[in-house]
Coordinates of C-alpha atoms in Angstrom, one line a residue:
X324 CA 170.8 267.6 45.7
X325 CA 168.9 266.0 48.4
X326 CA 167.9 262.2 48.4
X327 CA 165.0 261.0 50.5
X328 CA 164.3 257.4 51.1
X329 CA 161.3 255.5 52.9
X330 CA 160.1 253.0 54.5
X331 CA 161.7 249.6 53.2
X332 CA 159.1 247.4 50.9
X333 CA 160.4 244.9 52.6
X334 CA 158.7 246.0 55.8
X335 CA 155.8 247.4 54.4
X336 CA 154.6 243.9 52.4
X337 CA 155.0 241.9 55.2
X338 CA 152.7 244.1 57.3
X339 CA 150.4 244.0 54.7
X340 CA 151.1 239.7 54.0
X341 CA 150.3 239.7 58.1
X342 CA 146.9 241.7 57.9
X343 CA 145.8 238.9 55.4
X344 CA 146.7 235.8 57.5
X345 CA 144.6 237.6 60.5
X346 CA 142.1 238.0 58.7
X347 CA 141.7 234.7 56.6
X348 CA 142.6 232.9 60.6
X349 CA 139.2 235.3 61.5
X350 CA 137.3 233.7 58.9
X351 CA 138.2 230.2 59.1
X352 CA 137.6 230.5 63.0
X353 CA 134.5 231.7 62.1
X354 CA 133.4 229.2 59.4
X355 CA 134.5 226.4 61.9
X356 CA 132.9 227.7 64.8
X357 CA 129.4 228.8 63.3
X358 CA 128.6 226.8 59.6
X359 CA 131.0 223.9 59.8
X360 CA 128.4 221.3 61.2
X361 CA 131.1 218.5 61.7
X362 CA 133.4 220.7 63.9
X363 CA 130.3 222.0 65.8
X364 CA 128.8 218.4 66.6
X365 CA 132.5 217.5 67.8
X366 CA 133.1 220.2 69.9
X367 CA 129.3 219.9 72.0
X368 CA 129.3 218.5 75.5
X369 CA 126.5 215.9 76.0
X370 CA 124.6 218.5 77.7
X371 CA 124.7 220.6 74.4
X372 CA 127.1 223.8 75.7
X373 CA 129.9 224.0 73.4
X374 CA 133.4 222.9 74.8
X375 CA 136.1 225.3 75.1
X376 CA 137.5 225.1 71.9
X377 CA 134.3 225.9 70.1
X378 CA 133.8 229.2 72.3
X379 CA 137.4 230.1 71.0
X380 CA 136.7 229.9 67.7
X381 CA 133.4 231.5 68.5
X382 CA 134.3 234.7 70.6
X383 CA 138.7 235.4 71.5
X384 CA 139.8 233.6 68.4
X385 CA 138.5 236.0 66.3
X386 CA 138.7 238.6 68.2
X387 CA 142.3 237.8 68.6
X388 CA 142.8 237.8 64.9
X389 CA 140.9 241.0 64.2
X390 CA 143.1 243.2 67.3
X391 CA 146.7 241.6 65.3
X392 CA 144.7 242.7 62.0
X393 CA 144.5 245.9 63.3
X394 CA 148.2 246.3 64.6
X395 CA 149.7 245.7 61.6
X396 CA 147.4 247.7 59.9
X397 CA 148.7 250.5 62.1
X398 CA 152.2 249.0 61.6
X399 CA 152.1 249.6 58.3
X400 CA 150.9 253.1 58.7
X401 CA 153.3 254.2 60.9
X402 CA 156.0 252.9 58.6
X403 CA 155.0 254.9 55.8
X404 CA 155.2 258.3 57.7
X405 CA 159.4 257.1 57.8
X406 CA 161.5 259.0 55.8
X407 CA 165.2 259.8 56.1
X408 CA 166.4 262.6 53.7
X409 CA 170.2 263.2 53.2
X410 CA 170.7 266.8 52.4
X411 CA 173.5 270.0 52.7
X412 CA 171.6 270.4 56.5
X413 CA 172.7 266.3 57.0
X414 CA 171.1 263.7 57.9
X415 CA 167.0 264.1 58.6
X416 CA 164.8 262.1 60.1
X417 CA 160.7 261.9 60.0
X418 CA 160.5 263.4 63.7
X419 CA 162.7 266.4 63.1
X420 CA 166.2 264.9 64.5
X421 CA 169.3 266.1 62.7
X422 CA 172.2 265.2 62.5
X423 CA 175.1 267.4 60.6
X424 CA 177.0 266.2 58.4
X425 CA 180.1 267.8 60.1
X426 CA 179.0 266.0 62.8
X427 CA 180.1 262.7 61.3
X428 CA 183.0 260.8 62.4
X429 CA 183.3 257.6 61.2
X430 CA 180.8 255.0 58.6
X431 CA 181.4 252.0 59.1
X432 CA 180.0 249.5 55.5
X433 CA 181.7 246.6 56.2
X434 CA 178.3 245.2 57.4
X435 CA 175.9 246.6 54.1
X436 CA 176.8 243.8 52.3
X437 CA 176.2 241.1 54.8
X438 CA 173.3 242.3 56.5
X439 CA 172.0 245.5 55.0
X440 CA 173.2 247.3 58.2
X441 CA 175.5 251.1 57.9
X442 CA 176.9 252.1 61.0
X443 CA 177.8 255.9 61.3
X444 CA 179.5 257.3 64.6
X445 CA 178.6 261.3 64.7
X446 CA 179.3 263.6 68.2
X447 CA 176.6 264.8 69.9
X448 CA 176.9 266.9 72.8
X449 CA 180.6 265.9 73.4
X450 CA 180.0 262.2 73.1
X451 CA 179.8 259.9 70.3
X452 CA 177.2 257.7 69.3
X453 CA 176.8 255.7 66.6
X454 CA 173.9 255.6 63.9
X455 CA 172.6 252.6 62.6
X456 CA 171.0 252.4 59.2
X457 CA 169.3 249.2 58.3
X458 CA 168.2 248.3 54.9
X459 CA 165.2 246.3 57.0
X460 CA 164.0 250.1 57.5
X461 CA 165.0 252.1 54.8
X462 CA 165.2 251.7 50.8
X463 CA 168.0 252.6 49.3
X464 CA 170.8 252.8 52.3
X465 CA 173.7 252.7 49.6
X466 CA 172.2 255.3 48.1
X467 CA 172.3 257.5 51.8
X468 CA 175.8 256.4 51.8
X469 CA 176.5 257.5 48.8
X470 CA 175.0 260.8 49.1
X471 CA 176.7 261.5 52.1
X472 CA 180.1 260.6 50.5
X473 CA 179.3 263.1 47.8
X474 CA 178.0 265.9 49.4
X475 CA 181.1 266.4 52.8
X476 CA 183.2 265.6 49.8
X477 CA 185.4 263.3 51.3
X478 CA 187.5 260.5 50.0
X479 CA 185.3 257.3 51.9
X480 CA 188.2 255.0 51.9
X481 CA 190.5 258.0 54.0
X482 CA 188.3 260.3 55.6
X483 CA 185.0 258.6 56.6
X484 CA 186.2 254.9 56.3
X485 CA 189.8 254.3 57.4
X486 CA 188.8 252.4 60.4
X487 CA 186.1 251.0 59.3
X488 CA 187.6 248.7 57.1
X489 CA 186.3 244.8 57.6
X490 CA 188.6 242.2 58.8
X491 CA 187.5 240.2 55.1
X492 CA 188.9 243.4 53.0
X493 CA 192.2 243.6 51.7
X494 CA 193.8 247.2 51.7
X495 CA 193.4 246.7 47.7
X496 CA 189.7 246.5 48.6
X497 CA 189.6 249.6 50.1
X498 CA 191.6 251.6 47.9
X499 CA 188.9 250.0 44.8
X500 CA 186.1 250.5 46.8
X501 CA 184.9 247.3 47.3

C-alpha cells in the first residue's frame, strides 16, 4: 500500500494569511493616498505637489503590495503541486526523483518530536547523503516513517535506527519505541 502526502497546511494557510495582508496593505495605501482627505492635506507641499510619502501610498506602495500578493499566490501554487508518495518503488518525489528503499541506510527521529524534522541517510552513487523530511513541508511525516518501517520490514529500533538514537532516550526508549 502506497501512502502519499502533501503539501503541509501549515504552509499553505500562511501563503494564503500573506495574500490577505498584501492586499488589505494595497487598500489601505490606497484609501489613504486617494479618499482620506486628512492624510492628503498633510502630505501636500505648499506648492500643492504631494510629498514623498503620499506618492508612495499613491504609485510603489501598492504596487509593492500587489507583486508580494502575487508571489505568494504563486507560492501557494507551487506548494500544492508537492507530493511525496512512499511506495514498494521507495521514496517519490513530485519531480520524478527516487530514491529506493534499499537504498536507505539510516533514519534518524530523534528530531520529529522536537522540530518536526526526519533525517534519512540513503547511498547514491557511492556516497551518502542524507534526506531531510520536514513536517513544515509535508503532512503526515510520521506517517512516511511509518510506512517506510512497514514496507523494508525492518525492526526501526535495530535496522534503520540503531544510531540514530537521541542523546535524551534511554535504551528502554528505544526498545518501546518512544
Amino acid at each position: 500500500m502506497a501512502l502519499t502526502t502533501g503539501p503541509s497546511g501549515y504552509a499553505m494557510k500562511m501563503n494564503y494569511i500573506y495574500i490577505v495582508v498584501c492586499l488589505a496593505c494595497t487598500l489601505w495605501l490606497l484609501y489613504d493616498g486617494y479618499y482620506k482627505e486628512e492624510f492628503i492635506k498633510e502630505n501636500t507641499r505648499e506648492d500643492g505637489t504631494p510629498n514623498i510619502t503620499l506618492q508612495i501610498n499613491k504609485t510603489w506602495g501598492p504596487i509593492s503590495c500587489v507583486a508580494g500578493a502575487i508571489w505568494f499566490g504563486y507560492a501557494a501554487f507551487a506548494l500544492s503541486r508537492r507530493k511525496l508518495t512512499v511506495d514498494e518503488n521507495g521514496l517519490s518525489f513530485e519531480d520524478g526523483t527516487v530514491i529506493p528503499l534499499d537504498s536507505l541506510t539510516k533514519i534518524d527521529k530523534s528530531k520529529l518530536k522536537s522540530s518536526g524534522k526526519l533525517l534519512i541517510d540513503f547511498e547514491a552513487n557511492g556516497e551518502t547523503k542524507t534526506l531531510k523530511l520536514k513536517d513544515s513541508v509535508y503532512d503526515d511525516v510520521d506517517g512516511v516513517l511509518d510506512e517506510i518501517l512497514n514496507l523494508t520490514g525492518k525492526n526501526e529500533k535495530k535496522d534503520l535506527s540503531e544510531n540514530a538514537a537521541s542523546s535524551e532516550n534511554t535504551e528502554d526508549d528505544i526498545q518501546n519505541g518512544q
